[in-house]
Structures are given as structure tokens and as C-alpha cells.
Amino acid sequence: MRVLKFAILGLLYRQEYSGYDITSQFKKEIGQFWSAKHSQIYPELRKLVDEGLLHFRTQIQGEKLEKKMYTITEAGRKELLAWAISPEPLPETEKDAFMLKMYFIHTLSKEEAKTLFQDQLQQRQDKLVYLQQQYDDLIPVFGTENTADAMYFDHPHLGHYLVLTKAIAREQSYVVWLEQQMKLFL
Amino acid sequence: MRVLKFAILGLLYRQEYSGYDITSQFKKEIGQFWSAKHSQIYPELRKLVDEGLLHFRTQIQGEKLEKKMYTITEAGRKELLAWAISPEPLPETEKDAFMLKMYFIHTLSKEEAKTLFQDQLQQRQDKLVYLQQQYDDLIPVFGTENTADAMYFDHPHLGHYLVLTKAIAREQSYVVWLEQQMKLFL
DNA sequence: GGGTCCATGTAACTGGTTACATGATTCT
DNA sequence: AGAATCATGTAACCAGTTACATGGACCC
């Protein structure tokens, strides 16, 4: 399906980035829903240039460090748009190794299961705190909340906002489910 | 990490299965959180036999159709247990191509985004109905609900119950988030 | 001078999907 | 007789991770 291809095209839709920059982006908000290592990104960039979807110029950083700044071409934009409007089918499976362990809960003692469970709850709660902090940092620049609407479709940070609120919803749902099932260990 | 290895060991913990049976299991409840195609399962079964974690006997079905029924060995149980009790770290990224598209929502017109959004909402709602039906089918045999407790840690279908309730929570959270963000298109 | 980050690449391997290939059983 | 399902396997390919490899820039 070559999702990485479209992730890169999407990132380059609004600005020029180096391979390193793209790697960094995947460590930020969008990393909650897609990411790749630099070892996958650099070959993909090359492929996209070969396919005529990107081009690059070499820029000198400091004295002699060369970096390649990539830009999306018209052909690239066209492919990106075609992908972006295509309806996204649900995956049959959303892999979750913790839930696989839960399916096999009968292999564990009550104490062992409780420990595993509480560890997962703690991790999810910590992540939730982290995401909520990110949300609090975004809201001043975004300006929604309390004013009921003031939600602009054309706001430049809307994607950022959607990704963050979705990640928070996901973690909250996980935490609530874990807390509810804790009754098993009373 | 060889999660498939442990998924197979876990399935064989309580009963004997053929490769075909394991493939079928991944199309049932646990398929919400882990699955594999037969083309991955058959080589893995062979590998697990080579490693001494499984053994099998050949059984004749009907006139001459041979099937291999796999059983977990003591070594297999030991490895399964070690995996099952080990704390499960959160994945940094939970890949979701729809959310990647949402991150790039600025590439779309309001109408295009709305169509994409509504399609995803419909799919998630349909899936929720399907999962709730499965839940309704399970509850008579499981016997929780309304009686406040009656939730046995040792119930043979607890894993089944956990996986279903978690899948429902996941889809509900998705639907609620989509509905909330629909305000963008008013 | 040393540490962290910026910057780019390749090689080997692992995990997973799609396609190819075959044949028996069961139900209608 | 034909369709759906049971049953097992391999080959080719694609996606993704870990490890190897190198060097410059910036800050203290």
C-alpha cells in the first residue's frame, strides 16, 4: 500500500524538509499514528525522486555538511491528493500484544495477571499525562475550548489538533477499560 | 519479538489444533488484536516443532486427507509462561492510516474531508454493531452483567470476554471522537 | 576536548502479504 | 455435478527493524 510514500508526500505538501527533518517529524505528534526509521526513509526518498514525485536541492550547512532538501512535484501532489480522498478501509486486525496476553489470561495466576494489568495501567496513565501536556501546549496557539465553536476548518494546526485529541481519546479509552476490568482482582 | 510464536503457543495451551484450525482462530475474536495468514502459520509451526516447543501427530480425515494436529510441549509451556508474565511495553506508534490522512486534512476541501470522515464513521459504527452482536452471543454463556459481580477470574471464557469488551471500547471511542469532530463540517 | 545533535547512507535480517499450487471433503 | 470449505505447502515480494558505518556542527 506504500503508506510511507504518502506520509512523506504529505509532510512535504507545505514545506521543504531534509530526510533528517522527516525522521524528526515522526518523533512528534504524527508519530502516534505513523512513523519510520531513517533507514527506511532515505531509500524511500530516493525512490520518490526516481518516480518524479519529489526533487531536491543540496544545501550546505555550516562549512561543508551537505543536506538534501526535498520538495514535492506537481505529480507528487496529484498522487497525494488521490490517496488522501480515497476512503480508508478498516484494518481487520489492530495488533496489540498486551491484548493477546489477556486472551491467554488463563495461563497466569491471579497475582501474575494483576501485576501485568497494573503495569499496563500505569504506562497508559503516564502516556495520557504526556499527551495532555502536549494538548495544553497546543491550545493557546490553536484557540478552541470554552468558546463552543471557534473551530476553523482552515486552521493551519487542525491536523495537529485532530491527531492529539484522537491519541488522548485512545489512551483514555484504554485506561477506562483497564480500570473497569480491575474488578477481576478484588 | 516473534509474537506469532507466542500466539500459536497460547492457542495450543488448552487444546490440540491443526494449522488450519489456528488460521480459523485468527478469524475469530482474537483476530481483533492478532492474526496471521496460513502462509505465515505453516512455516512457523514447522519452526516451533524444530525448536522442540511443539509436536504433532498426523490424523486422517475421511478417506485419505492428512492433517497435522499440534500439541504444546513442556518446553513450549515454559516459554509461553515466561512471555505471558513479562510486562508489555507500549508501542511508540499505533499505525492508523486514516489518522495519517486526518493529519493532512489541509490537503482536502471541506467537502472531501467530510465525505472521508462520514465514510469512516459509518464503517466504525457497522463494526461496533457486529462486535455488540458477538458480545450479546457471549453473555448467556458467560453470565456477567446486572448481577454486579459474578465475574470469575477462572472462567474459561474470560479471555474471550476481555478481548470483546476491549474491541468494543476501542470502536466506541473511535465513533465518539469522529462524532465530536463532525462539528468541523457544520 | 567531549558530548549531543545534525546528517546520510547501506546491509542483513525479520515479519508479513500476495500469489502460486494442489488436492480432499462435505453439503446441496 | 458444483460450490464451499477443509487442508497444506512454497515462492516472490514488500514493509519494517537493527546494526553497521561515517562524518560535520554546535555548545559548553
Short mmCIF file of C-alpha atoms (C1' of nucleotides) in Angstrom, two decimals:
data_model
loop_
_atom_site.label_atom_id
_atom_site.label_comp_id
_atom_site.label_asym_id
_atom_site.label_seq_id
_atom_site.Cartn_x
_atom_site.Cartn_y
_atom_site.Cartn_z
CA MET A 1 0.00 0.00 0.00
CA ARG A 2 3.08 2.18 0.35
CA VAL A 3 1.72 4.32 3.16
CA LEU A 4 5.18 5.67 3.94
CA LYS A 5 5.28 7.14 0.45
CA PHE A 6 2.14 9.17 1.17
CA ALA A 7 3.28 10.09 4.67
CA ILE A 8 6.39 11.67 3.14
CA LEU A 9 4.45 13.37 0.34
CA GLY A 10 2.03 14.73 2.92
CA LEU A 11 4.80 16.13 5.09
CA LEU A 12 6.31 17.86 2.06
CA TYR A 13 2.97 19.31 0.97
CA ARG A 14 3.51 22.54 2.87
CA GLN A 15 7.25 22.74 3.28
CA GLU A 16 10.65 21.59 2.25
CA TYR A 17 12.30 19.01 4.51
CA SER A 18 15.52 17.02 4.67
CA GLY A 19 15.48 13.27 5.36
CA TYR A 20 16.60 14.05 8.87
CA ASP A 21 13.73 16.52 9.31
CA ILE A 22 11.23 13.89 8.19
CA THR A 23 12.71 11.44 10.70
CA SER A 24 12.27 14.11 13.38
CA GLN A 25 8.65 14.74 12.41
CA PHE A 26 7.87 11.07 13.02
CA LYS A 27 9.05 11.55 16.59
CA LYS A 28 6.48 14.33 17.08
CA GLU A 29 2.65 14.27 17.05
CA ILE A 30 2.13 12.24 13.90
CA GLY A 31 4.38 9.55 15.40
CA GLN A 32 1.30 8.48 17.40
CA PHE A 33 -0.20 7.14 14.15
CA TRP A 34 2.64 6.68 11.70
CA SER A 35 6.42 6.56 11.83
CA ALA A 36 9.51 5.16 10.16
CA LYS A 37 13.23 4.88 10.92
CA HIS A 38 15.79 6.84 8.96
CA SER A 39 16.99 3.58 7.39
CA GLN A 40 13.61 3.24 5.72
CA ILE A 41 13.16 6.93 4.94
CA TYR A 42 16.38 7.56 2.98
CA PRO A 43 15.81 4.77 0.44
CA GLU A 44 12.15 5.81 0.11
CA LEU A 45 13.14 9.42 -0.65
CA ARG A 46 15.45 8.22 -3.35
CA LYS A 47 12.66 6.09 -4.82
CA LEU A 48 10.23 9.01 -4.82
CA VAL A 49 12.78 11.17 -6.65
CA ASP A 50 13.24 8.38 -9.22
CA GLU A 51 9.46 8.27 -9.65
CA GLY A 52 9.35 12.02 -10.25
CA LEU A 53 7.22 12.75 -7.19
CA LEU A 54 9.94 14.70 -5.39
CA HIS A 55 13.01 16.66 -6.25
CA PHE A 56 15.75 18.00 -4.06
CA ARG A 57 18.44 20.63 -3.88
CA THR A 58 21.64 20.25 -1.93
CA GLN A 59 22.20 22.78 0.78
CA ILE A 60 25.38 23.43 2.73
CA GLN A 61 25.06 23.55 6.49
CA GLY A 62 27.97 25.38 8.14
CA GLU A 63 31.32 24.72 6.41
CA LYS A 64 30.77 21.64 4.29
CA LEU A 65 27.95 19.45 5.65
CA GLU A 66 25.65 18.72 2.77
CA LYS A 67 21.98 18.15 3.28
CA LYS A 68 19.32 17.40 0.71
CA MET A 69 16.20 19.49 0.92
CA TYR A 70 13.24 17.73 -0.71
CA THR A 71 10.26 19.38 -2.41
CA ILE A 72 7.09 17.79 -3.75
CA THR A 73 6.48 17.99 -7.53
CA GLU A 74 3.16 18.51 -9.28
CA ALA A 75 2.99 14.76 -9.98
CA GLY A 76 3.63 14.18 -6.29
CA ARG A 77 0.80 16.48 -5.26
CA LYS A 78 -1.51 14.73 -7.66
CA GLU A 79 -0.74 11.29 -6.20
CA LEU A 80 -1.01 12.60 -2.65
CA LEU A 81 -4.44 14.06 -3.29
CA ALA A 82 -5.72 10.87 -4.93
CA TRP A 83 -4.64 8.90 -1.87
CA ALA A 84 -5.96 11.45 0.62
CA ILE A 85 -9.53 11.43 -0.71
CA SER A 86 -9.72 7.62 -1.08
CA PRO A 87 -11.87 6.05 1.66
CA GLU A 88 -9.78 4.23 4.23
CA PRO A 89 -10.98 0.66 4.90
CA LEU A 90 -10.73 -0.57 8.48
CA PRO A 91 -7.92 -3.00 9.21
CA GLU A 92 -9.33 -6.41 10.20
CA THR A 93 -6.69 -6.63 12.91
CA GLU A 94 -5.23 -3.85 15.05
CA LYS A 95 -2.30 -5.65 16.61
CA ASP A 96 -1.91 -5.34 20.36
CA ALA A 97 0.39 -7.78 22.12
CA PHE A 98 -0.95 -6.84 25.55
CA MET A 99 -4.47 -7.86 24.49
CA LEU A 100 -3.06 -11.11 23.12
CA LYS A 101 -1.67 -11.80 26.59
CA MET A 102 -5.09 -11.00 28.04
CA TYR A 103 -6.68 -13.53 25.71
CA PHE A 104 -4.36 -16.07 27.30
CA ILE A 105 -5.04 -14.83 30.86
CA HIS A 106 -5.90 -18.40 31.92
CA THR A 107 -2.19 -19.26 31.62
CA LEU A 108 -1.48 -16.90 34.55
CA SER A 109 -2.23 -16.88 38.26
CA LYS A 110 -4.43 -14.12 39.61
CA GLU A 111 -1.40 -12.40 41.12
CA GLU A 112 0.63 -12.54 37.93
CA ALA A 113 -2.27 -11.21 35.87
CA LYS A 114 -2.83 -8.40 38.35
CA THR A 115 0.81 -7.31 38.15
CA LEU A 116 0.74 -7.30 34.35
CA PHE A 117 -2.51 -5.40 34.38
CA GLN A 118 -1.35 -2.74 36.81
CA ASP A 119 1.87 -2.24 34.89
CA GLN A 120 -0.10 -1.62 31.70
CA LEU A 121 -2.44 0.76 33.51
CA GLN A 122 0.50 2.75 34.85
CA GLN A 123 2.12 3.02 31.43
CA ARG A 124 -1.13 4.13 29.79
CA GLN A 125 -1.78 6.70 32.52
CA ASP A 126 1.74 8.10 32.13
CA LYS A 127 1.26 8.38 28.40
CA LEU A 128 -2.06 10.13 28.91
CA VAL A 129 -0.42 12.72 31.15
CA TYR A 130 2.23 13.31 28.50
CA LEU A 131 -0.36 13.71 25.73
CA GLN A 132 -2.48 16.04 27.82
CA GLN A 133 0.57 18.20 28.41
CA GLN A 134 1.08 18.39 24.65
CA TYR A 135 -2.57 19.31 24.26
CA ASP A 136 -2.25 22.10 26.82
CA ASP A 137 0.74 23.43 24.89
CA LEU A 138 -1.22 23.40 21.63
CA ILE A 139 -4.44 25.04 22.77
CA PRO A 140 -3.01 28.56 23.34
CA VAL A 141 -1.85 28.64 19.70
CA PHE A 142 -4.97 26.89 18.47
CA GLY A 143 -7.70 28.61 20.41
CA THR A 144 -10.63 26.22 20.76
CA GLU A 145 -12.31 25.13 24.01
CA ASN A 146 -14.79 27.04 26.18
CA THR A 147 -15.91 29.24 23.27
CA ALA A 148 -18.07 26.36 21.93
CA ASP A 149 -17.10 26.83 18.30
CA ALA A 150 -14.16 28.92 17.02
CA MET A 151 -13.10 25.71 15.29
CA TYR A 152 -11.78 26.63 11.89
CA PHE A 153 -11.57 24.03 9.18
CA ASP A 154 -8.77 26.06 7.64
CA HIS A 155 -6.73 26.47 10.76
CA PRO A 156 -3.11 25.57 9.91
CA HIS A 157 -2.78 23.38 13.01
CA LEU A 158 -6.01 21.44 12.61
CA GLY A 159 -4.19 18.21 11.69
CA HIS A 160 -2.07 18.57 14.77
CA TYR A 161 -5.17 19.10 16.91
CA LEU A 162 -7.01 16.10 15.44
CA VAL A 163 -4.09 13.76 15.98
CA LEU A 164 -3.60 14.86 19.57
CA THR A 165 -7.25 14.64 20.57
CA LYS A 166 -7.53 11.22 18.93
CA ALA A 167 -4.44 9.91 20.72
CA ILE A 168 -5.87 11.20 24.01
CA ALA A 169 -9.23 9.54 23.30
CA ARG A 170 -7.44 6.28 22.53
CA GLU A 171 -5.43 6.29 25.75
CA GLN A 172 -8.41 7.38 27.84
CA SER A 173 -10.47 4.55 26.48
CA TYR A 174 -7.65 2.11 27.27
CA VAL A 175 -7.31 3.43 30.83
CA VAL A 176 -11.06 3.28 31.46
CA TRP A 177 -11.24 -0.29 30.19
CA LEU A 178 -8.29 -1.37 32.33
CA GLU A 179 -9.82 0.27 35.41
CA GLN A 180 -13.17 -1.40 34.79
CA GLN A 181 -11.61 -4.83 34.44
CA MET A 182 -9.62 -4.35 37.65
CA LYS A 183 -12.71 -5.72 39.41
CA LEU A 184 -11.35 -9.13 38.41
CA PHE A 185 -8.65 -8.82 41.06
CA LEU A 186 -10.74 -7.72 44.05
CA MET B 1 9.87 -10.29 19.04
CA ARG B 2 8.25 -13.33 17.48
CA VAL B 3 4.77 -12.58 18.75
CA LEU B 4 3.25 -15.09 16.33
CA LYS B 5 5.25 -17.81 18.05
CA PHE B 6 3.58 -16.98 21.37
CA ALA B 7 0.16 -16.54 19.79
CA ILE B 8 0.41 -20.11 18.50
CA LEU B 9 1.77 -21.48 21.78
CA GLY B 10 -1.06 -19.71 23.60
CA LEU B 11 -3.72 -21.18 21.35
CA LEU B 12 -2.29 -24.66 21.89
CA TYR B 13 -2.13 -24.21 25.66
CA ARG B 14 -5.56 -25.73 26.19
CA GLN B 15 -6.12 -27.82 23.10
CA GLU B 16 -4.73 -29.53 20.09
CA TYR B 17 -5.13 -27.67 16.77
CA SER B 18 -4.21 -28.14 13.14
CA GLY B 19 -2.60 -25.33 11.16
CA TYR B 20 -5.95 -24.78 9.51
CA ASP B 21 -7.65 -24.52 12.92
CA ILE B 22 -5.14 -21.89 14.03
CA THR B 23 -5.80 -19.92 10.85
CA SER B 24 -9.53 -20.12 11.66
CA GLN B 25 -8.98 -18.91 15.22
CA PHE B 26 -7.33 -15.76 13.89
CA LYS B 27 -10.55 -15.02 12.03
CA LYS B 28 -12.50 -15.12 15.32
CA GLU B 29 -12.33 -12.91 18.44
CA ILE B 30 -8.56 -12.80 18.87
CA GLY B 31 -8.30 -11.61 15.28
CA GLN B 32 -9.22 -8.17 16.63
CA PHE B 33 -5.76 -8.00 18.22
CA TRP B 34 -3.57 -10.51 16.45
CA SER B 35 -3.70 -12.53 13.26
CA ALA B 36 -1.63 -14.22 10.59
CA LYS B 37 -2.20 -15.81 7.19
CA HIS B 38 -1.81 -19.54 6.64
CA SER B 39 1.31 -18.84 4.57
CA GLN B 40 2.97 -17.48 7.71
CA ILE B 41 1.49 -20.03 10.10
CA TYR B 42 2.62 -23.24 8.40
CA PRO B 43 6.33 -22.31 8.30
CA GLU B 44 6.09 -21.06 11.90
CA LEU B 45 4.59 -24.37 13.08
CA ARG B 46 7.42 -26.22 11.46
CA LYS B 47 9.94 -23.93 13.15
CA LEU B 48 8.32 -24.46 16.56
CA VAL B 49 8.49 -28.22 16.10
CA ASP B 50 12.18 -27.91 15.17
CA GLU B 51 12.71 -25.87 18.34
CA GLY B 52 11.03 -28.56 20.43
CA LEU B 53 8.17 -26.33 21.58
CA LEU B 54 5.50 -28.30 19.73
CA HIS B 55 4.98 -31.78 18.44
CA PHE B 56 2.34 -33.16 16.17
CA ARG B 57 0.58 -36.34 15.16
CA THR B 58 -0.87 -36.98 11.75
CA GLN B 59 -4.56 -37.68 11.66
CA ILE B 60 -6.63 -38.96 8.76
CA GLN B 61 -9.77 -37.05 7.92
CA GLY B 62 -12.28 -39.12 5.90
CA GLU B 63 -10.57 -41.43 3.37
CA LYS B 64 -7.06 -40.11 2.96
CA LEU B 65 -6.82 -36.39 3.82
CA GLU B 66 -3.96 -35.98 6.24
CA LYS B 67 -3.94 -33.25 8.84
CA LYS B 68 -1.32 -32.50 11.44
CA MET B 69 -2.60 -31.98 14.94
CA TYR B 70 -0.16 -29.91 17.02
CA THR B 71 0.36 -30.11 20.80
CA ILE B 72 2.47 -27.89 23.05
CA THR B 73 5.45 -29.49 24.82
CA GLU B 74 6.68 -28.78 28.34
CA ALA B 75 9.42 -26.56 26.88
CA GLY B 76 6.72 -24.74 24.92
CA ARG B 77 4.64 -24.13 28.03
CA LYS B 78 7.66 -22.81 29.82
CA GLU B 79 8.44 -20.29 27.07
CA LEU B 80 4.81 -19.27 26.80
CA LEU B 81 4.58 -18.55 30.52
CA ALA B 82 7.80 -16.52 30.53
CA TRP B 83 6.41 -14.37 27.73
CA ALA B 84 2.94 -14.07 29.26
CA ILE B 85 4.16 -12.65 32.58
CA SER B 86 6.65 -10.22 31.01
CA PRO B 87 5.40 -6.61 31.14
CA GLU B 88 4.28 -5.37 27.75
CA PRO B 89 5.84 -2.02 26.79
CA LEU B 90 3.61 0.40 24.86
CA PRO B 91 4.34 0.73 21.17
CA GLU B 92 5.54 4.28 20.36
CA THR B 93 3.38 4.20 17.24
CA GLU B 94 -0.02 2.58 16.72
CA LYS B 95 -0.33 2.83 12.98
CA ASP B 96 -3.57 4.21 11.63
CA ALA B 97 -3.68 5.33 8.00
CA PHE B 98 -6.98 7.15 8.49
CA MET B 99 -5.43 9.34 11.18
CA LEU B 100 -2.48 9.99 8.90
CA LYS B 101 -4.96 11.33 6.34
CA MET B 102 -6.52 13.49 9.06
CA TYR B 103 -3.09 14.93 9.86
CA PHE B 104 -3.01 16.03 6.23
CA ILE B 105 -6.59 17.34 6.27
CA HIS B 106 -5.36 20.68 4.91
CA THR B 107 -4.75 18.97 1.55
CA LEU B 108 -8.52 18.44 1.19
CA SER B 109 -11.53 20.64 0.65
CA LYS B 110 -14.16 20.75 3.37
CA GLU B 111 -16.48 18.60 1.25
CA GLU B 112 -13.84 15.99 0.53
CA ALA B 113 -12.86 15.81 4.18
CA LYS B 114 -16.48 15.48 5.23
CA THR B 115 -17.06 12.55 2.86
CA LEU B 116 -13.96 10.76 4.10
CA PHE B 117 -14.98 11.39 7.68
CA GLN B 118 -18.52 10.15 7.26
CA ASP B 119 -17.34 7.03 5.48
CA GLN B 120 -15.04 6.21 8.38
CA LEU B 121 -17.82 6.86 10.89
CA GLN B 122 -20.16 4.52 9.03
CA GLN B 123 -17.56 1.75 8.91
CA ARG B 124 -16.77 2.10 12.61
CA GLN B 125 -20.46 2.10 13.54
CA ASP B 126 -21.06 -1.03 11.47
CA LYS B 127 -18.16 -2.75 13.17
CA LEU B 128 -19.48 -1.73 16.57
CA VAL B 129 -22.87 -3.30 15.79
CA TYR B 130 -21.11 -6.50 14.73
CA LEU B 131 -19.00 -6.61 17.91
CA GLN B 132 -22.00 -5.90 20.12
CA GLN B 133 -23.80 -8.79 18.49
CA GLN B 134 -20.86 -11.04 19.34
CA TYR B 135 -20.97 -9.72 22.88
CA ASP B 136 -24.68 -10.49 23.18
CA ASP B 137 -23.96 -14.03 21.99
CA LEU B 138 -21.23 -14.47 24.59
CA ILE B 139 -23.01 -13.13 27.65
CA PRO B 140 -25.54 -16.01 28.02
CA VAL B 141 -22.66 -18.49 28.26
CA PHE B 142 -20.54 -16.15 30.33
CA GLY B 143 -23.03 -14.80 32.80
CA THR B 144 -21.88 -11.39 33.94
CA GLU B 145 -23.86 -8.12 33.76
CA ASN B 146 -26.66 -6.91 36.04
CA THR B 147 -25.54 -9.15 38.93
CA ALA B 148 -22.76 -6.65 39.74
CA ASP B 149 -20.06 -9.26 40.28
CA ALA B 150 -20.30 -12.93 39.27
CA MET B 151 -17.05 -12.27 37.42
CA TYR B 152 -14.83 -15.26 37.86
CA PHE B 153 -11.13 -14.96 37.27
CA ASP B 154 -11.11 -18.64 36.44
CA HIS B 155 -13.97 -18.57 33.98
CA PRO B 156 -12.87 -20.50 30.87
CA HIS B 157 -14.14 -17.72 28.57
CA LEU B 158 -12.59 -14.78 30.39
CA GLY B 159 -10.04 -14.16 27.63
CA HIS B 160 -12.81 -14.14 25.09
CA TYR B 161 -14.75 -11.65 27.21
CA LEU B 162 -11.79 -9.33 27.72
CA VAL B 163 -10.95 -9.20 24.03
CA LEU B 164 -14.54 -8.47 23.04
CA THR B 165 -15.12 -5.75 25.61
CA LYS B 166 -11.80 -4.14 24.69
CA ALA B 167 -12.60 -4.19 20.97
CA ILE B 168 -15.99 -2.61 21.73
CA ALA B 169 -14.36 0.08 23.88
CA ARG B 170 -11.89 0.83 21.08
CA GLU B 171 -14.60 1.21 18.45
CA GLN B 172 -16.85 3.22 20.75
CA SER B 173 -14.03 5.61 21.48
CA TYR B 174 -13.37 5.96 17.75
CA VAL B 175 -17.04 6.63 17.00
CA VAL B 176 -17.36 9.21 19.78
CA TRP B 177 -14.25 11.04 18.61
CA LEU B 178 -15.47 11.08 14.99
CA GLU B 179 -18.89 12.36 16.08
CA GLN B 180 -17.32 15.11 18.19
CA GLN B 181 -15.10 16.29 15.36
CA MET B 182 -18.05 16.38 12.96
CA LYS B 183 -18.62 19.90 14.27
CA LEU B 184 -15.87 20.89 11.82
CA PHE B 185 -18.29 20.40 8.94
CA LEU B 186 -21.29 22.34 10.21
"C1'" DG C 1 38.15 18.15 24.06
"C1'" DG C 2 33.87 15.92 24.67
"C1'" DG C 3 29.02 15.29 24.26
"C1'" DT C 4 24.87 15.89 21.80
"C1'" DC C 5 22.73 16.55 17.84
"C1'" DC C 6 22.67 17.01 12.72
"C1'" DA C 7 23.08 14.45 8.58
"C1'" DT C 8 23.15 10.39 5.26
"C1'" DG C 9 23.65 6.17 3.83
"C1'" DT C 10 23.93 0.58 3.38
"C1'" DA C 11 23.46 -4.44 4.84
"C1'" DA C 12 21.35 -8.11 6.95
"C1'" DC C 13 17.54 -9.75 8.76
"C1'" DT C 14 12.63 -10.37 10.39
"C1'" DG C 15 7.80 -10.08 9.80
"C1'" DG C 16 4.06 -10.16 6.90
"C1'" DT C 17 1.23 -10.24 2.35
"C1'" DT C 18 0.02 -11.87 -2.18
"C1'" DA C 19 0.22 -15.19 -5.38
"C1'" DC C 20 1.07 -19.79 -6.91
"C1'" DA C 21 -0.06 -24.69 -6.39
"C1'" DT C 22 -2.52 -28.83 -5.21
"C1'" DG C 23 -5.92 -31.90 -3.64
"C1'" DA C 24 -9.78 -33.97 -0.43
"C1'" DT C 25 -14.27 -33.49 1.98
"C1'" DT C 26 -18.82 -32.14 2.69
"C1'" DC C 27 -23.10 -30.29 1.55
"C1'" DT C 28 -26.75 -29.20 -1.68
"C1'" DA D 1 -22.05 -32.07 -10.63
"C1'" DG D 2 -20.64 -27.93 -8.49
"C1'" DA D 3 -19.66 -24.91 -4.64
"C1'" DA D 4 -17.90 -24.08 -0.23
"C1'" DT D 5 -14.87 -25.44 2.98
"C1'" DC D 6 -11.03 -28.24 4.81
"C1'" DA D 7 -6.20 -28.91 4.44
"C1'" DT D 8 -1.10 -27.91 3.47
"C1'" DG D 9 2.53 -26.09 1.48
"C1'" DT D 10 6.13 -22.80 -1.30
"C1'" DA D 11 7.87 -18.53 -3.79
"C1'" DA D 12 8.27 -13.88 -4.56
"C1'" DC D 13 7.80 -9.74 -2.86
"C1'" DC D 14 7.07 -5.73 0.27
"C1'" DA D 15 7.50 -3.35 4.77
"C1'" DG D 16 9.99 -2.53 8.65
"C1'" DT D 17 13.83 -3.10 12.31
"C1'" DT D 18 18.52 -3.50 13.93
"C1'" DA D 19 23.04 -2.98 13.18
"C1'" DC D 20 26.93 -1.19 10.77
"C1'" DA D 21 29.37 2.92 9.09
"C1'" DT D 22 30.85 7.64 8.60
"C1'" DG D 23 31.48 12.40 9.39
"C1'" DG D 24 30.22 17.50 10.40
"C1'" DA D 25 28.16 21.22 13.52
"C1'" DC D 26 27.23 23.28 17.76
"C1'" DC D 27 27.57 24.12 22.57
"C1'" DC D 28 29.97 24.05 27.00
#
